[in-house]
Every structure is written in structure tokens, then in C-alpha cells.
Amino acid sequence: MKRKWNMLLALALAAVMTVSMAGCGGAPSGGDKDSSGASGTPDASGGEDGGQKIVYLVNGNLGDKGFYDSAASGIQMMADNLGAETKIIEMGRDETSYESNFLDVSEQDWDLIVCGTFSVSELAQEVAPQYPDKNYLIFDVTVDFDKVTTGNMIGVSYYSNQGAFLSGVLAAKMLLQSGDARIDSSKKMLGFVGSMDTSGINDFLVGYLEGVKYVDPEIQVLTSYVGSFEDVTKCMEMTTQLYNQGAQIVYAPASQSILGAATAAANSDKYLIACDQDLYAQLAESDPNLAATILSTSLKNVGDSLFTAVQGLADGTMTYGNNYTLGLDSGAVGLAKNENYTSIVPAEIQGEIDEVEAKIVSGEIEVASAFNMSTEEVVALRDSMK
């Protein structure tokens, strides 16, 4: 009965939580400029950006409690802290309507047009050169400046591999050191379930595998791909299979289908590390049974990163015509250290995670990226840890 109830709940949640199909998809993290600007809620002065008119085109709908809502929170911070006039336009899932929305806002008097993820990447880079007097910010995407030569677009992407590395360290240390009743330390095996076998998802995989190897290269990692961003049922089945094969903790950059992974974790009485937005916080009230399985989440703080970029444009630390990749140093990525994390993860391991995080920020630890690897190299790394 519990299995059936959890599955029904997961499917119901999936209907309203239309998480961005690119939410865990990432963007190239190599060869871009770094930005170490502060995240969170910066100084309220707003500088030259006070009074700007900023519109956000959502390639989906709000209410996902994930990627889109996070971006919208950044737009709200621009209104609250920079005095910007803002508007959010939900374009829905009908991609045939996207072009007209882009053209409409470009014809209007908006100072900055914000959009995000790969599904609008090509369109945005076609429209921006047609309106050189308008400015565009695209997130989770790297801009091709051979196409956009007008100097009116900025790209913001994320070092997803850094948060994934911390996830790997966390999973490995919990496996070997925690003594948790849900974990059988005699089985040196972990799991990874991704939505799609793409460079974006594999950037999480590479970081995760490197984090596990950093702790103990003898730990095996079983890897599966759902083959879809949204198939909750298949994700549950594949994650269940990983647990049945011996994986003690599973890391799931699985986009909307991650709810299937959470259900599998609850049914298997195992832990899950989620991706993008704090899944524990989202489920803590609506389903504490599912929430209890969420050991942590590798975060991608989209809203904070957008605010950081807009303030960077105002103070001159960031400029149009460049790509910026944000990571641990700016707070754009990281681990969710919520009440579940602090209650489950022993203090010693928490301290060790903090030390690893500091080493990544300082450059002492350099995390590899799938974007800098060939397909064959990614496969070889993945297969070496089976």
C-alpha cells in the first residue's frame, strides 16, 4: 500500500511540478569567464540599474518549485533591491509560440530581456542580433558569440560538476563512515540516475564520480539514464533497480522525473541526493516520508545567479559580450545543508565536506568537466567504476 500511495503521490506532484527539462542539463563550464561576485541578497543600492525595465520569458510555467521559480525569485530580487520594473511572461510548453514572444518583448521598451535553458538558446541567439539596442541575458546556456556579434547578450552558466563532486564525497563518506542503519557499508556501491545521456547530465556524472574516487577509488558506481526529462514512472523503476543491485545511496540529476527517484528511495528505505532545488524543503510538509530520504541536494541557485549578473552588469564586474560560469565561490552551486542534512550527516562528515568545498573554491581541487572530455573519455570513466 505504501508503494502504491507513494507512486500516486509522485505522479500527482509531477503534474504540477513541471521542472525545467534543462534544469539538471547544465551548460558548458569550460572556457568561460569566472565570476566570484557575492550571491544571496546584495546591497540594495542597485547602482545604475535602479529603474531598469526587466522582463523574464519563462520557457514553461511557474509553480514548478524548481528551476523556473528559482529564476523568478531572482527577478523579484531585482524589483525589491534594484528598483527595477519587472514582468514575467509564462510561455508554456508550446515552443511554436516562443518566437512571437521574443519578438514582442524585443519590440517593446524593455531594457533587459531574460531567458534561459537550451530550448530557447537557438532562438534567443537569432533574435538578439536583430535588436542591437536591446540587451539579453540567457542562463544555463553558453552564448556563441560568432553568432551574436552585436555585444548585447550575456551568458550565465554553472559549474554543476562542482556541486556534483561534493555529492560524490558526501555519498562515499556516508557509505564508509556514517554507520547509518539505512546504509550497508559492506556493499561498497553507489548509484547515479540521470535524465538523459547528454553532456549536461554527464557533467554531473563526471563530478560525482570524481568525488567518489576522491574518497575511495574502490567504490563502485552503477549508472542509469531514464531517457526522458519527465518520465516519473521509469525513473522510479530504474532507481529501484539501482538499489536492488546494491547501490546504498543514489545521486539523481533527473529533472522532473526525480520524483520517481524519491519514491524509489522511500520504498527501498535508502537515501537519495537530489539535484537543482532543495527537494527536501519542497516535500517536507506535503510528504515527510519522501522528504526523509533526501540526504541533500546539489543546488543550482538560478535566482541568485541572475541577481549577481544584473548587479555585475551595473557595477562593471560583468559585461555584455561574455559568458560567465558561476560556481561554489559565488554560491551559485553547492549542497543543501538543511535540517535533514544536519540531523542525518555526522558532524565529522559535515566538517570534511566543508573542507573539500573550501579546497574547490581555492583551486586546490580542480573538478573535471564532461564538456572538456570526449564521449569516449566519459564512457571510459563511467565504465571504470562499474
PDB file of N, CA, C and O in Angstrom, residues 22-32 140 142 157-168 192 194-211 223 225 251-253 275-276 298 300 325-327 333 366-375 377-379 381-382:
ATOM      1  N   ALA A  22      15.743  21.371 -18.774  1.00  0.00           N
ATOM      2  CA  ALA A  22      17.193  21.591 -18.749  1.00  0.00           C
ATOM      3  C   ALA A  22      17.673  21.864 -17.348  1.00  0.00           C
ATOM      4  O   ALA A  22      18.827  22.203 -17.151  1.00  0.00           O
ATOM      5  N   GLY A  23      16.818  21.735 -16.371  1.00  0.00           N
ATOM      6  CA  GLY A  23      17.188  22.094 -15.015  1.00  0.00           C
ATOM      7  C   GLY A  23      18.452  21.429 -14.550  1.00  0.00           C
ATOM      8  O   GLY A  23      19.307  22.059 -13.954  1.00  0.00           O
ATOM      9  N   CYS A  24      18.554  20.157 -14.790  1.00  0.00           N
ATOM     10  CA  CYS A  24      19.782  19.441 -14.474  1.00  0.00           C
ATOM     11  C   CYS A  24      20.626  19.256 -15.706  1.00  0.00           C
ATOM     12  O   CYS A  24      21.557  18.478 -15.721  1.00  0.00           O
ATOM     13  N   GLY A  25      20.280  19.961 -16.766  1.00  0.00           N
ATOM     14  CA  GLY A  25      21.008  19.779 -18.003  1.00  0.00           C
ATOM     15  C   GLY A  25      22.308  20.521 -18.056  1.00  0.00           C
ATOM     16  O   GLY A  25      23.210  20.170 -18.786  1.00  0.00           O
ATOM     17  N   GLY A  26      22.422  21.616 -17.335  1.00  0.00           N
ATOM     18  CA  GLY A  26      23.667  22.343 -17.267  1.00  0.00           C
ATOM     19  C   GLY A  26      23.998  23.043 -18.563  1.00  0.00           C
ATOM     20  O   GLY A  26      23.240  23.093 -19.506  1.00  0.00           O
ATOM     21  N   ALA A  27      25.198  23.611 -18.605  1.00  0.00           N
ATOM     22  CA  ALA A  27      25.715  24.289 -19.768  1.00  0.00           C
ATOM     23  C   ALA A  27      27.213  24.167 -19.726  1.00  0.00           C
ATOM     24  O   ALA A  27      27.784  23.917 -18.668  1.00  0.00           O
ATOM     25  N   PRO A  28      27.873  24.336 -20.853  1.00  0.00           N
ATOM     26  CA  PRO A  28      29.320  24.161 -20.851  1.00  0.00           C
ATOM     27  C   PRO A  28      29.999  24.988 -19.788  1.00  0.00           C
ATOM     28  O   PRO A  28      29.741  26.174 -19.646  1.00  0.00           O
ATOM     29  N   SER A  29      30.876  24.330 -19.022  1.00  0.00           N
ATOM     30  CA  SER A  29      31.534  25.022 -17.930  1.00  0.00           C
ATOM     31  C   SER A  29      32.997  25.275 -18.212  1.00  0.00           C
ATOM     32  O   SER A  29      33.700  25.792 -17.358  1.00  0.00           O
ATOM     33  N   GLY A  30      33.460  24.942 -19.384  1.00  0.00           N
ATOM     34  CA  GLY A  30      34.858  25.183 -19.687  1.00  0.00           C
ATOM     35  C   GLY A  30      35.038  26.356 -20.617  1.00  0.00           C
ATOM     36  O   GLY A  30      34.217  26.645 -21.475  1.00  0.00           O
ATOM     37  N   GLY A  31      36.130  27.102 -20.464  1.00  0.00           N
ATOM     38  CA  GLY A  31      36.499  28.149 -21.379  1.00  0.00           C
ATOM     39  C   GLY A  31      35.752  29.443 -21.199  1.00  0.00           C
ATOM     40  O   GLY A  31      35.834  30.329 -22.046  1.00  0.00           O
ATOM     41  N   ASP A  32      34.975  29.609 -20.135  1.00  0.00           N
ATOM     42  CA  ASP A  32      34.241  30.840 -19.895  1.00  0.00           C
ATOM     43  C   ASP A  32      34.919  31.644 -18.799  1.00  0.00           C
ATOM     44  O   ASP A  32      35.827  31.183 -18.132  1.00  0.00           O
ATOM     45  N   ASP A 140      21.984  29.233 -18.009  1.00  0.00           N
ATOM     46  CA  ASP A 140      22.146  27.797 -18.220  1.00  0.00           C
ATOM     47  C   ASP A 140      22.516  27.492 -19.662  1.00  0.00           C
ATOM     48  O   ASP A 140      22.278  26.395 -20.159  1.00  0.00           O
ATOM     49  N   THR A 142      25.620  28.678 -22.796  1.00  0.00           N
ATOM     50  CA  THR A 142      26.791  29.429 -23.227  1.00  0.00           C
ATOM     51  C   THR A 142      26.498  30.039 -24.595  1.00  0.00           C
ATOM     52  O   THR A 142      26.101  29.337 -25.519  1.00  0.00           O
ATOM     53  N   SER A 157      26.188  30.492 -17.015  1.00  0.00           N
ATOM     54  CA  SER A 157      26.048  29.056 -16.807  1.00  0.00           C
ATOM     55  C   SER A 157      26.696  28.677 -15.482  1.00  0.00           C
ATOM     56  O   SER A 157      27.112  29.554 -14.716  1.00  0.00           O
ATOM     57  N   TYR A 158      26.785  27.384 -15.196  1.00  0.00           N
ATOM     58  CA  TYR A 158      27.092  26.941 -13.840  1.00  0.00           C
ATOM     59  C   TYR A 158      28.106  25.802 -13.832  1.00  0.00           C
ATOM     60  O   TYR A 158      28.099  24.947 -14.712  1.00  0.00           O
ATOM     61  N   TYR A 159      28.960  25.802 -12.815  1.00  0.00           N
ATOM     62  CA  TYR A 159      29.857  24.685 -12.590  1.00  0.00           C
ATOM     63  C   TYR A 159      29.083  23.593 -11.849  1.00  0.00           C
ATOM     64  O   TYR A 159      29.295  23.340 -10.661  1.00  0.00           O
ATOM     65  N   SER A 160      28.189  22.941 -12.578  1.00  0.00           N
ATOM     66  CA  SER A 160      27.385  21.870 -11.985  1.00  0.00           C
ATOM     67  C   SER A 160      28.265  20.749 -11.464  1.00  0.00           C
ATOM     68  O   SER A 160      27.913  20.069 -10.492  1.00  0.00           O
ATOM     69  N   ASN A 161      29.417  20.546 -12.110  1.00  0.00           N
ATOM     70  CA  ASN A 161      30.315  19.468 -11.704  1.00  0.00           C
ATOM     71  C   ASN A 161      30.877  19.676 -10.307  1.00  0.00           C
ATOM     72  O   ASN A 161      31.221  18.712  -9.620  1.00  0.00           O
ATOM     73  N   GLN A 162      30.963  20.936  -9.857  1.00  0.00           N
ATOM     74  CA  GLN A 162      31.470  21.195  -8.503  1.00  0.00           C
ATOM     75  C   GLN A 162      30.491  20.710  -7.442  1.00  0.00           C
ATOM     76  O   GLN A 162      30.883  20.045  -6.473  1.00  0.00           O
ATOM     77  N   GLY A 163      29.206  21.036  -7.606  1.00  0.00           N
ATOM     78  CA  GLY A 163      28.204  20.536  -6.670  1.00  0.00           C
ATOM     79  C   GLY A 163      28.099  19.029  -6.723  1.00  0.00           C
ATOM     80  O   GLY A 163      27.877  18.367  -5.707  1.00  0.00           O
ATOM     81  N   ALA A 164      28.273  18.470  -7.925  1.00  0.00           N
ATOM     82  CA  ALA A 164      28.221  17.016  -8.077  1.00  0.00           C
ATOM     83  C   ALA A 164      29.404  16.346  -7.375  1.00  0.00           C
ATOM     84  O   ALA A 164      29.268  15.263  -6.799  1.00  0.00           O
ATOM     85  N   PHE A 165      30.577  16.991  -7.419  1.00  0.00           N
ATOM     86  CA  PHE A 165      31.749  16.451  -6.726  1.00  0.00           C
ATOM     87  C   PHE A 165      31.462  16.357  -5.227  1.00  0.00           C
ATOM     88  O   PHE A 165      31.749  15.331  -4.586  1.00  0.00           O
ATOM     89  N   LEU A 166      30.880  17.408  -4.671  1.00  0.00           N
ATOM     90  CA  LEU A 166      30.524  17.383  -3.244  1.00  0.00           C
ATOM     91  C   LEU A 166      29.509  16.273  -2.965  1.00  0.00           C
ATOM     92  O   LEU A 166      29.564  15.622  -1.916  1.00  0.00           O
ATOM     93  N   SER A 167      28.595  16.059  -3.904  1.00  0.00           N
ATOM     94  CA  SER A 167      27.610  14.973  -3.741  1.00  0.00           C
ATOM     95  C   SER A 167      28.299  13.621  -3.697  1.00  0.00           C
ATOM     96  O   SER A 167      27.925  12.738  -2.922  1.00  0.00           O
ATOM     97  N   GLY A 168      29.312  13.438  -4.543  1.00  0.00           N
ATOM     98  CA  GLY A 168      30.066  12.188  -4.543  1.00  0.00           C
ATOM     99  C   GLY A 168      30.841  11.978  -3.255  1.00  0.00           C
ATOM    100  O   GLY A 168      30.879  10.868  -2.715  1.00  0.00           O
ATOM    101  N   PHE A 192      23.897   6.291  -9.652  1.00  0.00           N
ATOM    102  CA  PHE A 192      23.649   7.559 -10.351  1.00  0.00           C
ATOM    103  C   PHE A 192      22.542   7.321 -11.348  1.00  0.00           C
ATOM    104  O   PHE A 192      22.614   6.386 -12.160  1.00  0.00           O
ATOM    105  N   GLY A 194      20.520   9.573 -14.214  1.00  0.00           N
ATOM    106  CA  GLY A 194      20.380  10.842 -14.915  1.00  0.00           C
ATOM    107  C   GLY A 194      19.189  10.814 -15.842  1.00  0.00           C
ATOM    108  O   GLY A 194      18.728   9.746 -16.256  1.00  0.00           O
ATOM    109  N   SER A 195      18.692  11.989 -16.179  1.00  0.00           N
ATOM    110  CA  SER A 195      17.540  12.040 -17.070  1.00  0.00           C
ATOM    111  C   SER A 195      17.902  11.591 -18.483  1.00  0.00           C
ATOM    112  O   SER A 195      17.224  10.758 -19.076  1.00  0.00           O
ATOM    113  N   MET A 196      19.009  12.149 -19.026  1.00  0.00           N
ATOM    114  CA  MET A 196      19.409  11.830 -20.399  1.00  0.00           C
ATOM    115  C   MET A 196      20.926  11.654 -20.472  1.00  0.00           C
ATOM    116  O   MET A 196      21.666  12.246 -19.687  1.00  0.00           O
ATOM    117  N   ASP A 197      21.381  10.886 -21.437  1.00  0.00           N
ATOM    118  CA  ASP A 197      22.809  10.691 -21.662  1.00  0.00           C
ATOM    119  C   ASP A 197      23.313  11.832 -22.544  1.00  0.00           C
ATOM    120  O   ASP A 197      23.563  11.671 -23.740  1.00  0.00           O
ATOM    121  N   THR A 198      23.452  13.024 -21.938  1.00  0.00           N
ATOM    122  CA  THR A 198      23.892  14.234 -22.636  1.00  0.00           C
ATOM    123  C   THR A 198      25.090  14.820 -21.908  1.00  0.00           C
ATOM    124  O   THR A 198      25.379  14.461 -20.762  1.00  0.00           O
ATOM    125  N   SER A 199      25.764  15.746 -22.550  1.00  0.00           N
ATOM    126  CA  SER A 199      26.923  16.381 -21.919  1.00  0.00           C
ATOM    127  C   SER A 199      26.526  17.097 -20.635  1.00  0.00           C
ATOM    128  O   SER A 199      27.266  17.083 -19.650  1.00  0.00           O
ATOM    129  N   GLY A 200      25.346  17.736 -20.646  1.00  0.00           N
ATOM    130  CA  GLY A 200      24.912  18.448 -19.449  1.00  0.00           C
ATOM    131  C   GLY A 200      24.733  17.532 -18.262  1.00  0.00           C
ATOM    132  O   GLY A 200      25.211  17.821 -17.160  1.00  0.00           O
ATOM    133  N   ILE A 201      24.045  16.417 -18.464  1.00  0.00           N
ATOM    134  CA  ILE A 201      23.848  15.455 -17.382  1.00  0.00           C
ATOM    135  C   ILE A 201      25.164  14.772 -17.035  1.00  0.00           C
ATOM    136  O   ILE A 201      25.475  14.529 -15.862  1.00  0.00           O
ATOM    137  N   ASN A 202      25.975  14.485 -18.028  1.00  0.00           N
ATOM    138  CA  ASN A 202      27.247  13.819 -17.762  1.00  0.00           C
ATOM    139  C   ASN A 202      28.244  14.717 -17.056  1.00  0.00           C
ATOM    140  O   ASN A 202      29.214  14.225 -16.479  1.00  0.00           O
ATOM    141  N   ASP A 203      28.009  16.028 -17.088  1.00  0.00           N
ATOM    142  CA  ASP A 203      28.857  16.921 -16.287  1.00  0.00           C
ATOM    143  C   ASP A 203      28.626  16.648 -14.799  1.00  0.00           C
ATOM    144  O   ASP A 203      29.561  16.658 -14.001  1.00  0.00           O
ATOM    145  N   PHE A 204      27.372  16.378 -14.436  1.00  0.00           N
ATOM    146  CA  PHE A 204      27.073  15.949 -13.071  1.00  0.00           C
ATOM    147  C   PHE A 204      27.723  14.597 -12.791  1.00  0.00           C
ATOM    148  O   PHE A 204      28.289  14.378 -11.718  1.00  0.00           O
ATOM    149  N   LEU A 205      27.617  13.683 -13.752  1.00  0.00           N
ATOM    150  CA  LEU A 205      28.179  12.342 -13.567  1.00  0.00           C
ATOM    151  C   LEU A 205      29.685  12.397 -13.336  1.00  0.00           C
ATOM    152  O   LEU A 205      30.200  11.762 -12.413  1.00  0.00           O
ATOM    153  N   VAL A 206      30.388  13.150 -14.167  1.00  0.00           N
ATOM    154  CA  VAL A 206      31.848  13.234 -14.038  1.00  0.00           C
ATOM    155  C   VAL A 206      32.237  13.801 -12.683  1.00  0.00           C
ATOM    156  O   VAL A 206      33.123  13.272 -11.997  1.00  0.00           O
ATOM    157  N   GLY A 207      31.568  14.884 -12.262  1.00  0.00           N
ATOM    158  CA  GLY A 207      31.865  15.453 -10.949  1.00  0.00           C
ATOM    159  C   GLY A 207      31.588  14.477  -9.823  1.00  0.00           C
ATOM    160  O   GLY A 207      32.381  14.344  -8.878  1.00  0.00           O
ATOM    161  N   TYR A 208      30.460  13.778  -9.927  1.00  0.00           N
ATOM    162  CA  TYR A 208      30.070  12.808  -8.903  1.00  0.00           C
ATOM    163  C   TYR A 208      31.088  11.682  -8.807  1.00  0.00           C
ATOM    164  O   TYR A 208      31.546  11.320  -7.707  1.00  0.00           O
ATOM    165  N   LEU A 209      31.468  11.111  -9.951  1.00  0.00           N
ATOM    166  CA  LEU A 209      32.426  10.015  -9.955  1.00  0.00           C
ATOM    167  C   LEU A 209      33.776  10.457  -9.392  1.00  0.00           C
ATOM    168  O   LEU A 209      34.417   9.725  -8.633  1.00  0.00           O
ATOM    169  N   GLU A 210      34.184  11.661  -9.737  1.00  0.00           N
ATOM    170  CA  GLU A 210      35.451  12.163  -9.205  1.00  0.00           C
ATOM    171  C   GLU A 210      35.384  12.366  -7.694  1.00  0.00           C
ATOM    172  O   GLU A 210      36.352  12.123  -6.979  1.00  0.00           O
ATOM    173  N   GLY A 211      34.215  12.811  -7.204  1.00  0.00           N
ATOM    174  CA  GLY A 211      34.046  12.972  -5.762  1.00  0.00           C
ATOM    175  C   GLY A 211      34.114  11.646  -5.031  1.00  0.00           C
ATOM    176  O   GLY A 211      34.726  11.535  -3.960  1.00  0.00           O
ATOM    177  N   THR A 223      25.399   3.231 -12.998  1.00  0.00           N
ATOM    178  CA  THR A 223      24.848   4.389 -13.703  1.00  0.00           C
ATOM    179  C   THR A 223      23.689   3.990 -14.603  1.00  0.00           C
ATOM    180  O   THR A 223      23.771   2.991 -15.326  1.00  0.00           O
ATOM    181  N   TYR A 225      20.307   5.882 -17.095  1.00  0.00           N
ATOM    182  CA  TYR A 225      19.677   7.072 -17.670  1.00  0.00           C
ATOM    183  C   TYR A 225      18.216   6.758 -17.949  1.00  0.00           C
ATOM    184  O   TYR A 225      17.883   5.706 -18.495  1.00  0.00           O
ATOM    185  N   TYR A 251      22.505   9.276  -6.513  1.00  0.00           N
ATOM    186  CA  TYR A 251      22.507  10.694  -6.875  1.00  0.00           C
ATOM    187  C   TYR A 251      21.688  10.830  -8.149  1.00  0.00           C
ATOM    188  O   TYR A 251      21.889  10.087  -9.103  1.00  0.00           O
ATOM    189  N   ALA A 252      20.743  11.795  -8.179  1.00  0.00           N
ATOM    190  CA  ALA A 252      19.752  11.819  -9.255  1.00  0.00           C
ATOM    191  C   ALA A 252      19.595  13.181  -9.924  1.00  0.00           C
ATOM    192  O   ALA A 252      18.665  13.922  -9.609  1.00  0.00           O
ATOM    193  N   PRO A 253      20.473  13.535 -10.857  1.00  0.00           N
ATOM    194  CA  PRO A 253      20.209  14.693 -11.722  1.00  0.00           C
ATOM    195  C   PRO A 253      19.198  14.276 -12.790  1.00  0.00           C
ATOM    196  O   PRO A 253      19.544  14.043 -13.942  1.00  0.00           O
ATOM    197  N   CYS A 275      18.858  17.047  -7.067  1.00  0.00           N
ATOM    198  CA  CYS A 275      19.566  17.977  -7.942  1.00  0.00           C
ATOM    199  C   CYS A 275      18.747  19.242  -8.168  1.00  0.00           C
ATOM    200  O   CYS A 275      17.518  19.190  -8.252  1.00  0.00           O
ATOM    201  N   ASP A 276      19.435  20.352  -8.276  1.00  0.00           N
ATOM    202  CA  ASP A 276      18.917  21.677  -8.643  1.00  0.00           C
ATOM    203  C   ASP A 276      18.305  22.434  -7.467  1.00  0.00           C
ATOM    204  O   ASP A 276      18.912  23.353  -6.947  1.00  0.00           O
ATOM    205  N   SER A 298      22.258  18.758  -4.688  1.00  0.00           N
ATOM    206  CA  SER A 298      23.275  19.613  -5.307  1.00  0.00           C
ATOM    207  C   SER A 298      22.530  20.782  -5.949  1.00  0.00           C
ATOM    208  O   SER A 298      21.781  20.614  -6.897  1.00  0.00           O
ATOM    209  N   LYS A 300      21.494  24.414  -7.684  1.00  0.00           N
ATOM    210  CA  LYS A 300      21.807  25.376  -8.730  1.00  0.00           C
ATOM    211  C   LYS A 300      20.917  26.592  -8.441  1.00  0.00           C
ATOM    212  O   LYS A 300      19.734  26.606  -8.759  1.00  0.00           O
ATOM    213  N   THR A 325      30.698  31.664 -16.001  1.00  0.00           N
ATOM    214  CA  THR A 325      30.316  30.420 -15.351  1.00  0.00           C
ATOM    215  C   THR A 325      30.450  30.599 -13.850  1.00  0.00           C
ATOM    216  O   THR A 325      31.523  30.955 -13.353  1.00  0.00           O
ATOM    217  N   LEU A 326      29.360  30.387 -13.125  1.00  0.00           N
ATOM    218  CA  LEU A 326      29.320  30.620 -11.685  1.00  0.00           C
ATOM    219  C   LEU A 326      29.388  29.292 -10.941  1.00  0.00           C
ATOM    220  O   LEU A 326      28.791  28.302 -11.354  1.00  0.00           O
ATOM    221  N   GLY A 327      30.115  29.296  -9.841  1.00  0.00           N
ATOM    222  CA  GLY A 327      30.286  28.063  -9.089  1.00  0.00           C
ATOM    223  C   GLY A 327      30.174  28.246  -7.601  1.00  0.00           C
ATOM    224  O   GLY A 327      29.458  29.129  -7.110  1.00  0.00           O
ATOM    225  N   VAL A 333      26.229  27.371  -6.953  1.00  0.00           N
ATOM    226  CA  VAL A 333      26.034  25.934  -6.789  1.00  0.00           C
ATOM    227  C   VAL A 333      26.494  25.549  -5.385  1.00  0.00           C
ATOM    228  O   VAL A 333      27.152  26.325  -4.697  1.00  0.00           O
ATOM    229  N   GLU A 366      40.664  20.630  -8.495  1.00  0.00           N
ATOM    230  CA  GLU A 366      40.085  21.001  -9.776  1.00  0.00           C
ATOM    231  C   GLU A 366      39.208  19.841 -10.258  1.00  0.00           C
ATOM    232  O   GLU A 366      39.693  18.727 -10.438  1.00  0.00           O
ATOM    233  N   VAL A 367      37.935  20.135 -10.464  1.00  0.00           N
ATOM    234  CA  VAL A 367      36.986  19.089 -10.850  1.00  0.00           C
ATOM    235  C   VAL A 367      36.888  19.025 -12.367  1.00  0.00           C
ATOM    236  O   VAL A 367      36.701  20.049 -13.033  1.00  0.00           O
ATOM    237  N   ALA A 368      37.020  17.844 -12.909  1.00  0.00           N
ATOM    238  CA  ALA A 368      36.915  17.667 -14.355  1.00  0.00           C
ATOM    239  C   ALA A 368      35.484  17.930 -14.822  1.00  0.00           C
ATOM    240  O   ALA A 368      34.528  17.850 -14.040  1.00  0.00           O
ATOM    241  N   SER A 369      35.347  18.250 -16.106  1.00  0.00           N
ATOM    242  CA  SER A 369      34.035  18.536 -16.681  1.00  0.00           C
ATOM    243  C   SER A 369      33.808  17.695 -17.923  1.00  0.00           C
ATOM    244  O   SER A 369      34.714  17.515 -18.746  1.00  0.00           O
ATOM    245  N   ALA A 370      32.592  17.206 -18.079  1.00  0.00           N
ATOM    246  CA  ALA A 370      32.244  16.440 -19.272  1.00  0.00           C
ATOM    247  C   ALA A 370      32.358  17.287 -20.528  1.00  0.00           C
ATOM    248  O   ALA A 370      32.571  16.759 -21.624  1.00  0.00           O
ATOM    249  N   PHE A 371      32.234  18.607 -20.372  1.00  0.00           N
ATOM    250  CA  PHE A 371      32.303  19.493 -21.524  1.00  0.00           C
ATOM    251  C   PHE A 371      33.727  19.599 -22.085  1.00  0.00           C
ATOM    252  O   PHE A 371      33.918  20.050 -23.206  1.00  0.00           O
ATOM    253  N   ASN A 372      34.691  19.203 -21.278  1.00  0.00           N
ATOM    254  CA  ASN A 372      36.081  19.208 -21.727  1.00  0.00           C
ATOM    255  C   ASN A 372      36.581  17.802 -22.050  1.00  0.00           C
ATOM    256  O   ASN A 372      37.780  17.595 -22.196  1.00  0.00           O
ATOM    257  N   MET A 373      35.669  16.850 -22.127  1.00  0.00           N
ATOM    258  CA  MET A 373      36.021  15.456 -22.378  1.00  0.00           C
ATOM    259  C   MET A 373      35.305  14.954 -23.625  1.00  0.00           C
ATOM    260  O   MET A 373      34.207  15.425 -23.957  1.00  0.00           O
ATOM    261  N   SER A 374      35.914  14.016 -24.289  1.00  0.00           N
ATOM    262  CA  SER A 374      35.231  13.374 -25.411  1.00  0.00           C
ATOM    263  C   SER A 374      34.200  12.387 -24.872  1.00  0.00           C
ATOM    264  O   SER A 374      34.243  11.988 -23.697  1.00  0.00           O
ATOM    265  N   THR A 375      33.287  11.980 -25.738  1.00  0.00           N
ATOM    266  CA  THR A 375      32.294  10.988 -25.344  1.00  0.00           C
ATOM    267  C   THR A 375      32.975   9.710 -24.877  1.00  0.00           C
ATOM    268  O   THR A 375      32.563   9.088 -23.887  1.00  0.00           O
ATOM    269  N   GLU A 377      35.900   9.406 -23.498  1.00  0.00           N
ATOM    270  CA  GLU A 377      36.521   9.599 -22.190  1.00  0.00           C
ATOM    271  C   GLU A 377      35.489   9.513 -21.071  1.00  0.00           C
ATOM    272  O   GLU A 377      35.762   8.948 -20.003  1.00  0.00           O
ATOM    273  N   VAL A 378      34.303  10.078 -21.310  1.00  0.00           N
ATOM    274  CA  VAL A 378      33.235   9.992 -20.310  1.00  0.00           C
ATOM    275  C   VAL A 378      32.817   8.541 -20.115  1.00  0.00           C
ATOM    276  O   VAL A 378      32.661   8.070 -18.982  1.00  0.00           O
ATOM    277  N   VAL A 379      32.649   7.817 -21.208  1.00  0.00           N
ATOM    278  CA  VAL A 379      32.260   6.411 -21.134  1.00  0.00           C
ATOM    279  C   VAL A 379      33.317   5.600 -20.396  1.00  0.00           C
ATOM    280  O   VAL A 379      32.998   4.742 -19.563  1.00  0.00           O
ATOM    281  N   LEU A 381      35.449   6.624 -18.113  1.00  0.00           N
ATOM    282  CA  LEU A 381      35.385   6.934 -16.685  1.00  0.00           C
ATOM    283  C   LEU A 381      34.201   6.220 -16.043  1.00  0.00           C
ATOM    284  O   LEU A 381      34.341   5.604 -14.971  1.00  0.00           O
ATOM    285  N   ARG A 382      33.069   6.296 -16.694  1.00  0.00           N
ATOM    286  CA  ARG A 382      31.840   5.667 -16.171  1.00  0.00           C
ATOM    287  C   ARG A 382      32.037   4.148 -16.026  1.00  0.00           C
ATOM    288  O   ARG A 382      31.703   3.567 -14.998  1.00  0.00           O
TER     289      ARG A 382
END
